[in-house]
mmCIF file of C-alpha atoms in Angstrom:
data_model
loop_
_atom_site.group_PDB
_atom_site.id
_atom_site.type_symbol
_atom_site.label_atom_id
_atom_site.label_comp_id
_atom_site.label_asym_id
_atom_site.label_seq_id
_atom_site.Cartn_x
_atom_site.Cartn_y
_atom_site.Cartn_z
ATOM 1 C CA ARG A 1 85.207 156.008 71.946
ATOM 2 C CA ILE A 2 84.732 152.277 71.260
ATOM 3 C CA ALA A 3 84.302 150.188 68.151
ATOM 4 C CA SER A 4 83.710 146.396 67.784
ATOM 5 C CA ALA A 5 83.499 143.836 65.012
ATOM 6 C CA CYS A 6 82.325 140.260 65.145
ATOM 7 C CA TYR A 7 82.807 137.508 62.474
ATOM 8 C CA GLU A 8 82.332 133.765 61.983
ATOM 9 C CA SER A 9 83.940 131.218 59.758
ATOM 10 C CA ASP A 10 83.877 127.510 59.024
ATOM 11 C CA ASP A 11 86.011 126.781 62.137
ATOM 12 C CA PHE A 12 84.848 129.583 64.470
ATOM 13 C CA ARG A 13 81.407 130.455 65.668
ATOM 14 C CA LYS A 14 82.630 133.870 66.927
ATOM 15 C CA VAL A 15 85.724 135.976 66.462
ATOM 16 C CA ARG A 16 85.212 139.303 68.076
ATOM 17 C CA MET A 17 87.443 142.341 68.255
ATOM 18 C CA THR A 18 87.051 145.495 70.273
ATOM 19 C CA TYR A 19 89.061 148.686 70.183
ATOM 20 C CA PHE A 20 88.684 151.142 73.076
ATOM 21 C CA ASP A 21 90.197 154.651 72.615
ATOM 22 C CA ALA A 22 90.499 156.990 75.587
ATOM 23 C CA GLY A 23 93.198 159.131 74.090
ATOM 24 C CA LYS A 24 96.496 159.216 75.788
ATOM 25 C CA LYS A 25 95.083 157.766 79.002
ATOM 26 C CA VAL A 26 94.547 154.277 77.698
ATOM 27 C CA GLN A 27 94.217 152.298 74.376
ATOM 28 C CA VAL A 28 92.958 148.773 74.417
ATOM 29 C CA PHE A 29 92.613 146.202 71.717
ATOM 30 C CA ASN A 30 90.812 142.952 72.784
ATOM 31 C CA SER A 31 89.841 139.849 70.736
ATOM 32 C CA LEU A 32 88.536 136.325 71.483
ATOM 33 C CA TRP A 33 88.272 133.452 69.133
ATOM 34 C CA TYR A 34 85.698 130.836 69.899
ATOM 35 C CA PRO A 35 85.775 127.532 67.921
ATOM 36 C CA ARG A 36 82.488 126.145 66.737
ATOM 37 C CA TYR A 37 80.630 123.760 69.016
ATOM 38 C CA GLU A 38 81.733 120.834 66.813
ATOM 39 C CA ILE A 39 85.379 121.535 67.676
ATOM 40 C CA ASP A 40 86.479 120.850 71.213
ATOM 41 C CA ALA A 41 89.445 123.221 71.456
ATOM 42 C CA PRO A 42 90.629 126.133 73.481
ATOM 43 C CA VAL A 43 89.734 129.765 72.836
ATOM 44 C CA LEU A 44 92.291 132.320 71.755
ATOM 45 C CA GLY A 45 92.539 135.431 73.921
ATOM 46 C CA ILE A 46 94.313 138.589 72.876
ATOM 47 C CA ASP A 47 94.813 141.763 74.875
ATOM 48 C CA LEU A 48 97.032 144.637 73.748
ATOM 49 C CA LEU A 49 96.952 147.739 76.106
ATOM 50 C CA CYS A 50 98.753 151.062 76.322
ATOM 51 C CA PHE A 51 98.532 153.055 79.415
ATOM 52 C CA GLY A 52 99.789 156.702 78.984
ATOM 53 C CA GLU A 53 102.401 156.954 76.115
ATOM 54 C CA LYS A 54 104.873 154.398 77.194
ATOM 55 C CA LYS A 55 103.396 151.641 79.423
ATOM 56 C CA LEU A 56 102.399 148.730 77.445
ATOM 57 C CA LEU A 57 100.850 145.276 78.242
ATOM 58 C CA ALA A 58 100.663 142.421 75.805
ATOM 59 C CA VAL A 59 98.849 139.140 76.536
ATOM 60 C CA VAL A 60 98.051 136.276 74.118
ATOM 61 C CA ASP A 61 96.927 132.886 75.303
ATOM 62 C CA CYS A 62 95.484 129.609 73.946
ATOM 63 C CA GLN A 63 93.088 129.427 76.846
ATOM 64 C CA PRO A 64 92.013 125.803 77.722
ATOM 65 C CA LEU A 65 88.470 125.391 78.794
ATOM 66 C CA GLN A 66 89.327 122.933 81.543
ATOM 67 C CA PRO A 67 91.210 123.591 84.800
ATOM 68 C CA LYS A 68 94.925 122.578 84.638
ATOM 69 C CA GLY A 69 94.355 119.822 87.146
ATOM 70 C CA ASP A 70 91.443 118.348 85.127
ATOM 71 C CA ALA A 71 92.022 114.926 83.604
ATOM 72 C CA GLU A 72 90.901 116.241 80.181
ATOM 73 C CA PHE A 73 93.393 119.078 80.067
ATOM 74 C CA ARG A 74 96.186 118.114 77.618
ATOM 75 C CA PRO A 75 99.426 119.846 78.337
ATOM 76 C CA SER A 76 100.734 118.542 74.978
ATOM 77 C CA ALA A 77 98.489 120.931 73.219
ATOM 78 C CA CYS A 78 100.562 123.767 74.557
ATOM 79 C CA ARG A 79 103.949 122.634 73.465
ATOM 80 C CA SER A 80 104.052 124.550 70.267
ATOM 81 C CA PHE A 81 102.912 127.657 72.020
ATOM 82 C CA ASP A 82 105.487 127.183 74.754
ATOM 83 C CA ALA A 83 108.199 126.923 72.080
ATOM 84 C CA ILE A 84 107.152 130.310 70.819
ATOM 85 C CA ARG A 85 107.068 131.716 74.191
ATOM 86 C CA GLN A 86 110.676 130.518 75.022
ATOM 87 C CA ARG A 87 111.854 132.460 71.866
ATOM 88 C CA TYR A 88 110.693 135.750 73.362
ATOM 89 C CA PRO A 89 111.983 136.075 76.855
ATOM 90 C CA SER A 90 110.317 139.562 77.099
ATOM 91 C CA LEU A 91 106.959 137.893 76.861
ATOM 92 C CA CYS A 92 107.536 135.215 79.544
ATOM 93 C CA GLY A 93 106.077 137.383 82.303
ATOM 94 C CA LYS A 94 103.602 136.194 84.916
ATOM 95 C CA MET A 95 99.977 137.274 85.112
ATOM 96 C CA SER A 96 98.840 138.915 88.345
ATOM 97 C CA SER A 97 96.324 137.114 90.540
ATOM 98 C CA ARG A 98 94.448 140.282 91.342
ATOM 99 C CA PHE A 99 91.578 139.551 88.947
ATOM 100 C CA TYR A 100 92.066 136.041 87.724
ATOM 101 C CA ASP A 101 93.103 132.548 89.047
ATOM 102 C CA GLU A 102 95.899 131.472 86.744
ATOM 103 C CA ASP A 103 94.685 127.906 87.065
ATOM 104 C CA THR A 104 91.263 128.724 85.611
ATOM 105 C CA PHE A 105 91.109 129.112 81.894
ATOM 106 C CA PHE A 106 94.785 130.090 81.348
ATOM 107 C CA SER A 107 97.643 128.065 79.992
ATOM 108 C CA ASP A 108 101.346 127.853 80.938
ATOM 109 C CA ALA A 109 102.206 129.004 77.384
ATOM 110 C CA MET A 110 100.822 132.484 77.781
ATOM 111 C CA LEU A 111 102.628 135.412 76.146
ATOM 112 C CA PHE A 112 102.640 138.045 78.811
ATOM 113 C CA GLY A 113 104.808 141.113 78.675
ATOM 114 C CA ARG A 114 104.990 144.594 80.260
ATOM 115 C CA PHE A 115 107.079 147.348 78.577
ATOM 116 C CA GLU A 116 108.086 150.865 79.353
ATOM 117 C CA GLU A 117 108.885 151.656 75.669
ATOM 118 C CA ASP A 118 107.282 150.901 72.380
ATOM 119 C CA GLY A 119 110.343 149.310 70.757
ATOM 120 C CA PRO A 120 109.397 145.751 71.766
ATOM 121 C CA VAL A 121 106.177 146.030 69.943
ATOM 122 C CA THR A 122 107.938 145.786 66.684
ATOM 123 C CA THR A 123 110.763 143.467 67.757
ATOM 124 C CA ASP A 124 108.991 140.977 69.950
ATOM 125 C CA VAL A 125 105.229 141.493 70.386
ATOM 126 C CA LEU A 126 104.318 141.583 66.671
ATOM 127 C CA PRO A 127 106.291 138.663 65.444
ATOM 128 C CA ALA A 128 105.358 136.519 68.487
ATOM 129 C CA PHE A 129 101.689 137.453 68.024
ATOM 130 C CA LYS A 130 101.898 136.329 64.365
ATOM 131 C CA GLU A 131 103.590 133.035 65.295
ATOM 132 C CA TYR A 132 101.146 132.337 68.097
ATOM 133 C CA VAL A 133 98.011 132.954 65.880
ATOM 134 C CA GLN A 134 99.483 130.710 63.131
ATOM 135 C CA ALA A 135 100.207 127.897 65.702
ATOM 136 C CA TYR A 136 96.643 128.314 67.019
ATOM 137 C CA LEU A 137 95.076 128.059 63.533
ATOM 138 C CA ALA A 138 97.225 124.968 62.803
ATOM 139 C CA MET A 139 96.044 123.383 66.060
ATOM 140 C CA ILE A 140 92.360 124.018 65.069
ATOM 141 C CA GLY A 141 93.020 122.577 61.758
ATOM 142 C CA ARG A 142 94.378 119.349 63.396
ATOM 143 C CA THR A 143 91.510 119.020 65.868
ATOM 144 C CA LYS A 144 88.950 116.730 64.572
ATOM 145 C CA SER A 145 85.330 117.804 64.341
ATOM 146 C CA ASN A 146 82.871 115.867 66.327
ATOM 147 C CA GLY A 147 80.386 116.360 63.633
ATOM 148 C CA SER A 148 76.949 116.945 65.045
ATOM 149 C CA ALA A 149 77.136 114.465 67.892
ATOM 150 C CA ALA A 150 74.789 115.900 70.477
ATOM 151 C CA LYS A 151 76.636 114.792 73.624
ATOM 152 C CA GLU A 152 79.992 116.125 72.506
ATOM 153 C CA MET A 153 78.539 119.420 71.314
ATOM 154 C CA ALA A 154 76.763 119.818 74.540
ATOM 155 C CA SER A 155 80.055 119.417 76.456
ATOM 156 C CA VAL A 156 81.717 122.109 74.306
ATOM 157 C CA VAL A 157 78.731 124.483 74.839
ATOM 158 C CA SER A 158 78.982 123.902 78.671
ATOM 159 C CA LYS A 159 82.694 124.535 78.568
ATOM 160 C CA GLN A 160 82.354 127.773 76.706
ATOM 161 C CA LYS A 161 79.417 128.867 78.830
ATOM 162 C CA GLY A 162 81.588 128.359 81.932
ATOM 163 C CA TYR A 163 84.413 130.342 80.310
ATOM 164 C CA ASP A 164 82.053 133.233 79.536
ATOM 165 C CA GLN A 165 80.526 133.201 82.984
ATOM 166 C CA TYR A 166 83.923 133.431 84.786
ATOM 167 C CA SER A 167 85.220 135.967 82.370
ATOM 168 C CA ALA A 168 82.111 138.149 82.782
ATOM 169 C CA GLU A 169 82.467 138.061 86.403
ATOM 170 C CA HIS A 170 86.209 138.736 86.671
ATOM 171 C CA ASP A 171 87.122 140.872 83.598
ATOM 172 C CA PRO A 172 88.530 144.291 84.920
ATOM 173 C CA ALA A 173 87.296 145.863 81.605
ATOM 174 C CA HIS A 174 83.774 145.994 83.090
ATOM 175 C CA ALA A 175 84.821 148.606 85.676
ATOM 176 C CA LEU A 176 86.571 150.607 82.968
ATOM 177 C CA PHE A 177 83.382 150.643 80.912
ATOM 178 C CA VAL A 178 81.280 151.646 83.825
ATOM 179 C CA GLY A 179 83.538 154.595 84.381
ATOM 180 C CA TYR A 180 83.261 155.833 80.767
ATOM 181 C CA PHE A 181 79.875 154.693 79.615
ATOM 182 C CA GLY A 182 77.740 153.890 82.753
ATOM 183 C CA GLU A 183 76.752 150.685 84.502
ATOM 184 C CA ASP A 184 73.735 149.900 82.250
ATOM 185 C CA TRP A 185 75.802 150.109 79.080
ATOM 186 C CA ALA A 186 78.761 148.237 80.566
ATOM 187 C CA ASN A 187 76.445 145.348 81.733
ATOM 188 C CA GLU A 188 74.858 145.023 78.412
ATOM 189 C CA PHE A 189 78.091 145.150 76.497
ATOM 190 C CA VAL A 190 79.792 142.594 78.711
ATOM 191 C CA HIS A 191 76.958 140.056 78.799
ATOM 192 C CA ASP A 192 75.390 140.543 75.388
ATOM 193 C CA PHE A 193 78.488 140.978 73.343
ATOM 194 C CA LEU A 194 81.883 140.240 74.999
ATOM 195 C CA PHE A 195 80.652 137.168 76.816
ATOM 196 C CA ASP A 196 77.256 136.408 75.306
ATOM 197 C CA LEU A 197 76.927 132.972 76.892
ATOM 198 C CA SER A 198 77.146 134.376 80.328
ATOM 199 C CA GLU A 199 74.178 135.229 82.639
ATOM 200 C CA ARG A 200 73.863 138.325 84.627
ATOM 201 C CA LYS A 201 73.972 137.829 88.474
ATOM 202 C CA ARG A 202 70.373 139.033 88.767
ATOM 203 C CA GLU A 203 69.334 136.217 86.347
ATOM 204 C CA ILE A 204 71.217 133.605 88.292
ATOM 205 C CA GLY A 205 69.665 134.816 91.520
ATOM 206 C CA GLN A 206 66.101 134.633 90.103
ATOM 207 C CA GLU A 207 66.716 131.071 88.983
ATOM 208 C CA ALA A 208 67.900 130.148 92.462
ATOM 209 C CA VAL A 209 64.877 131.724 94.025
ATOM 210 C CA ALA A 210 62.604 129.908 91.497
ATOM 211 C CA SER A 211 64.208 126.621 92.198
ATOM 212 C CA ALA A 212 63.655 127.114 96.004
ATOM 213 C CA ALA A 213 59.958 128.037 95.441
ATOM 214 C CA PRO A 214 57.185 125.480 96.342
ATOM 215 C CA GLY A 215 56.574 123.064 93.558
ATOM 216 C CA ALA A 216 60.056 123.673 91.937
ATOM 217 C CA ALA A 217 61.045 120.064 92.453
ATOM 218 C CA THR A 218 58.417 119.051 90.049
ATOM 219 C CA THR A 219 58.691 121.948 87.561
ATOM 220 C CA GLY A 220 62.417 122.652 87.636
ATOM 221 C CA ALA A 221 63.146 120.235 84.766
ATOM 222 C CA GLY A 222 60.740 122.076 82.589
ATOM 223 C CA ASN A 223 62.345 125.450 83.383
ATOM 224 C CA ALA A 224 65.888 124.281 82.803
ATOM 225 C CA ARG A 225 67.788 126.421 80.265
ATOM 226 C CA SER A 226 68.789 124.958 76.939
ATOM 227 C CA GLY A 227 72.539 124.429 76.495
ATOM 228 C CA GLY A 228 72.367 125.812 72.947
#
Protein backbone atom coordinates (compact mmCIF):
# COMPACT_ATOMS: atom_id res chain seq x y z
CA ARG A 1 0.00 0.00 0.00
CA ILE A 2 1.05 3.59 -0.56
CA ALA A 3 -0.21 6.93 0.71
CA SER A 4 0.83 10.50 -0.11
CA ALA A 5 0.12 14.04 1.03
CA CYS A 6 1.04 17.39 -0.47
CA TYR A 7 1.04 20.86 1.09
CA GLU A 8 2.04 24.43 0.33
CA SER A 9 2.88 27.41 2.51
CA ASP A 10 4.07 31.00 2.25
CA ASP A 11 7.64 29.81 1.60
CA PHE A 12 7.05 26.50 -0.18
CA ARG A 13 5.12 25.84 -3.35
CA LYS A 14 5.16 22.10 -2.67
CA VAL A 15 5.96 19.90 0.32
CA ARG A 16 5.16 16.33 -0.58
CA MET A 17 5.34 13.19 1.53
CA THR A 18 4.92 9.56 0.52
CA TYR A 19 4.82 6.44 2.69
CA PHE A 20 5.17 3.05 0.99
CA ASP A 21 4.37 -0.03 3.06
CA ALA A 22 5.29 -3.46 1.71
CA GLY A 23 5.18 -5.18 5.07
CA LYS A 24 8.40 -6.67 6.39
CA LYS A 25 10.02 -6.52 2.95
CA VAL A 26 10.37 -2.75 2.69
CA GLN A 27 9.10 0.44 4.32
CA VAL A 28 9.82 3.82 2.72
CA PHE A 29 9.18 7.41 3.74
CA ASN A 30 10.12 10.03 1.16
CA SER A 31 9.62 13.79 1.23
CA LEU A 32 10.70 16.75 -0.90
CA TRP A 33 10.34 20.44 -0.06
CA TYR A 34 10.32 22.88 -3.00
CA PRO A 35 10.66 26.60 -2.21
CA ARG A 36 8.38 28.96 -4.09
CA TYR A 37 9.70 30.35 -7.36
CA GLU A 38 10.27 33.70 -5.66
CA ILE A 39 12.93 32.05 -3.44
CA ASP A 40 16.15 30.88 -5.09
CA ALA A 41 17.17 28.16 -2.66
CA PRO A 42 17.95 24.42 -2.52
CA VAL A 43 15.25 21.81 -2.11
CA LEU A 44 15.15 19.57 0.95
CA GLY A 45 15.18 15.84 0.24
CA ILE A 46 14.38 13.18 2.84
CA ASP A 47 14.50 9.38 2.49
CA LEU A 48 14.01 6.95 5.37
CA LEU A 49 13.99 3.28 4.33
CA CYS A 50 13.79 -0.05 6.10
CA PHE A 51 14.61 -3.32 4.33
CA GLY A 52 13.60 -6.43 6.22
CA GLU A 53 13.43 -5.88 9.96
CA LYS A 54 16.89 -4.48 10.66
CA LYS A 55 18.50 -2.92 7.56
CA LEU A 56 17.92 0.81 7.66
CA LEU A 57 18.94 3.67 5.37
CA ALA A 58 18.58 7.36 6.21
CA VAL A 59 19.26 10.21 3.77
CA VAL A 60 18.61 13.92 4.36
CA ASP A 61 20.08 16.60 2.12
CA CYS A 62 19.78 20.29 1.36
CA GLN A 63 20.05 19.72 -2.38
CA PRO A 64 21.57 22.54 -4.46
CA LEU A 65 19.97 23.16 -7.82
CA GLN A 66 23.32 23.89 -9.46
CA PRO A 67 26.22 21.51 -10.08
CA LYS A 68 28.99 21.78 -7.48
CA GLY A 69 31.36 23.27 -10.05
CA ASP A 70 28.88 25.93 -11.10
CA ALA A 71 29.90 29.50 -10.27
CA GLU A 72 26.50 30.05 -8.68
CA PHE A 73 26.91 27.18 -6.23
CA ARG A 74 27.58 28.61 -2.77
CA PRO A 75 29.40 26.16 -0.47
CA SER A 76 28.88 28.62 2.41
CA ALA A 77 25.19 27.74 2.34
CA CYS A 78 26.10 24.22 3.49
CA ARG A 79 28.21 25.19 6.52
CA SER A 80 25.45 24.89 9.09
CA PHE A 81 24.40 21.56 7.61
CA ASP A 82 27.97 20.29 7.60
CA ALA A 83 28.27 21.17 11.29
CA ILE A 84 25.21 19.01 11.98
CA ARG A 85 26.69 16.20 9.93
CA GLN A 86 29.95 16.28 11.86
CA ARG A 87 28.08 15.87 15.14
CA TYR A 88 26.71 12.52 13.97
CA PRO A 89 29.55 10.33 12.59
CA SER A 90 27.10 7.50 11.87
CA LEU A 91 25.45 9.77 9.28
CA CYS A 92 28.66 10.71 7.47
CA GLY A 93 28.40 7.88 4.95
CA LYS A 94 28.85 8.23 1.21
CA MET A 95 26.14 7.79 -1.37
CA SER A 96 26.55 5.07 -3.99
CA SER A 97 27.03 6.20 -7.59
CA ARG A 98 24.83 3.35 -8.86
CA PHE A 99 21.84 5.59 -9.54
CA TYR A 100 23.01 9.18 -9.09
CA ASP A 101 26.00 11.39 -9.83
CA GLU A 102 26.99 12.85 -6.46
CA ASP A 103 28.01 16.12 -8.16
CA THR A 104 24.50 16.62 -9.58
CA PHE A 105 21.90 18.03 -7.17
CA PHE A 106 23.59 16.70 -4.01
CA SER A 107 25.55 18.56 -1.35
CA ASP A 108 28.68 17.65 0.60
CA ALA A 109 26.66 18.07 3.80
CA MET A 110 24.28 15.18 3.16
CA LEU A 111 23.26 13.03 6.11
CA PHE A 112 23.72 9.45 4.94
CA GLY A 113 23.69 6.41 7.18
CA ARG A 114 23.22 2.65 6.88
CA PHE A 115 22.34 0.68 9.99
CA GLU A 116 21.90 -2.96 10.91
CA GLU A 117 19.83 -2.22 14.02
CA ASP A 118 17.14 0.26 14.92
CA GLY A 119 18.85 1.82 17.96
CA PRO A 120 20.50 4.67 15.98
CA VAL A 121 17.09 5.80 14.74
CA THR A 122 16.44 7.21 18.20
CA THR A 123 19.95 8.24 19.17
CA ASP A 124 21.21 9.66 15.84
CA VAL A 125 18.73 9.79 12.96
CA LEU A 126 15.82 11.52 14.68
CA PRO A 127 17.80 14.28 16.47
CA ALA A 128 19.96 14.92 13.39
CA PHE A 129 16.86 15.05 11.21
CA LYS A 130 15.23 17.63 13.49
CA GLU A 131 18.36 19.79 13.54
CA TYR A 132 18.72 19.58 9.77
CA VAL A 133 15.12 20.60 9.10
CA GLN A 134 15.41 23.50 11.55
CA ALA A 135 18.61 24.67 9.85
CA TYR A 136 16.96 24.40 6.44
CA LEU A 137 13.95 26.44 7.53
CA ALA A 138 16.29 29.04 9.01
CA MET A 139 18.16 29.23 5.70
CA ILE A 140 14.89 29.70 3.81
CA GLY A 141 13.96 32.46 6.23
CA ARG A 142 17.26 34.24 5.53
CA THR A 143 16.94 33.92 1.77
CA LYS A 144 15.56 37.09 0.26
CA SER A 145 12.56 36.76 -2.00
CA ASN A 146 13.03 38.04 -5.53
CA GLY A 147 9.47 39.33 -5.40
CA SER A 148 7.83 38.78 -8.74
CA ALA A 149 10.84 39.59 -10.92
CA ALA A 150 10.18 37.61 -14.09
CA LYS A 151 13.82 36.89 -14.96
CA GLU A 152 14.73 35.61 -11.49
CA MET A 153 11.58 33.51 -11.20
CA ALA A 154 12.16 31.99 -14.63
CA SER A 155 15.65 30.99 -13.51
CA VAL A 156 14.27 29.20 -10.43
CA VAL A 157 11.60 27.47 -12.52
CA SER A 158 14.29 26.25 -14.91
CA LYS A 159 16.44 24.93 -12.06
CA GLN A 160 13.54 23.09 -10.42
CA LYS A 161 12.50 21.63 -13.78
CA GLY A 162 16.06 20.40 -14.30
CA TYR A 163 16.03 18.82 -10.85
CA ASP A 164 12.70 17.09 -11.48
CA GLN A 165 13.78 15.81 -14.89
CA TYR A 166 17.02 14.36 -13.54
CA SER A 167 15.26 12.82 -10.54
CA ALA A 168 12.45 11.30 -12.60
CA GLU A 169 14.99 9.62 -14.88
CA HIS A 170 17.27 8.31 -12.12
CA ASP A 171 15.11 7.61 -9.05
CA PRO A 172 15.26 3.85 -8.29
CA ALA A 173 11.78 4.10 -6.74
CA HIS A 174 10.32 3.94 -10.26
CA ALA A 175 11.42 0.32 -10.66
CA LEU A 176 10.03 -0.48 -7.20
CA PHE A 177 6.65 1.01 -8.13
CA VAL A 178 6.59 -0.83 -11.46
CA GLY A 179 7.07 -4.10 -9.62
CA TYR A 180 4.19 -3.46 -7.22
CA PHE A 181 1.74 -1.34 -9.20
CA GLY A 182 2.59 -1.72 -12.89
CA GLU A 183 4.41 0.53 -15.35
CA ASP A 184 1.51 2.81 -16.27
CA TRP A 185 0.76 3.64 -12.64
CA ALA A 186 4.45 4.10 -11.85
CA ASN A 187 5.00 6.47 -14.78
CA GLU A 188 2.00 8.57 -13.84
CA PHE A 189 2.97 8.72 -10.17
CA VAL A 190 6.58 9.68 -10.88
CA HIS A 191 5.85 12.34 -13.50
CA ASP A 192 2.53 13.71 -12.28
CA PHE A 193 3.13 13.73 -8.51
CA LEU A 194 6.68 13.02 -7.37
CA PHE A 195 8.40 15.17 -10.01
CA ASP A 196 5.58 17.04 -11.69
CA LEU A 197 7.84 19.46 -13.57
CA SER A 198 9.43 16.58 -15.45
CA GLU A 199 8.51 15.41 -18.93
CA ARG A 200 8.17 11.80 -19.96
CA LYS A 201 10.76 10.54 -22.43
CA ARG A 202 8.06 10.01 -25.04
CA GLU A 203 7.05 13.67 -24.78
CA ILE A 204 10.66 14.78 -25.08
CA GLY A 205 11.11 12.53 -28.12
CA GLN A 206 8.00 13.94 -29.76
CA GLU A 207 9.30 17.47 -29.28
CA ALA A 208 12.62 16.51 -30.86
CA VAL A 209 10.83 15.01 -33.87
CA ALA A 210 8.64 18.09 -34.17
CA SER A 211 11.64 20.42 -34.07
CA ALA A 212 13.25 18.44 -36.90
CA ALA A 213 10.14 18.51 -39.09
CA PRO A 214 9.95 20.80 -42.15
CA GLY A 215 8.97 24.31 -41.15
CA ALA A 216 10.00 23.79 -37.54
CA ALA A 217 12.58 26.55 -37.79
CA THR A 218 9.83 29.08 -38.32
CA THR A 219 7.25 27.61 -35.95
CA GLY A 220 9.44 26.32 -33.15
CA ALA A 221 9.25 29.51 -31.13
CA GLY A 222 5.49 29.34 -31.11
CA ASN A 223 5.57 25.74 -29.91
CA ALA A 224 8.00 26.32 -27.08
CA ARG A 225 6.79 25.26 -23.64
CA SER A 226 6.10 27.85 -21.01
CA GLY A 227 8.51 27.87 -18.04
CA GLY A 228 5.64 28.31 -15.58
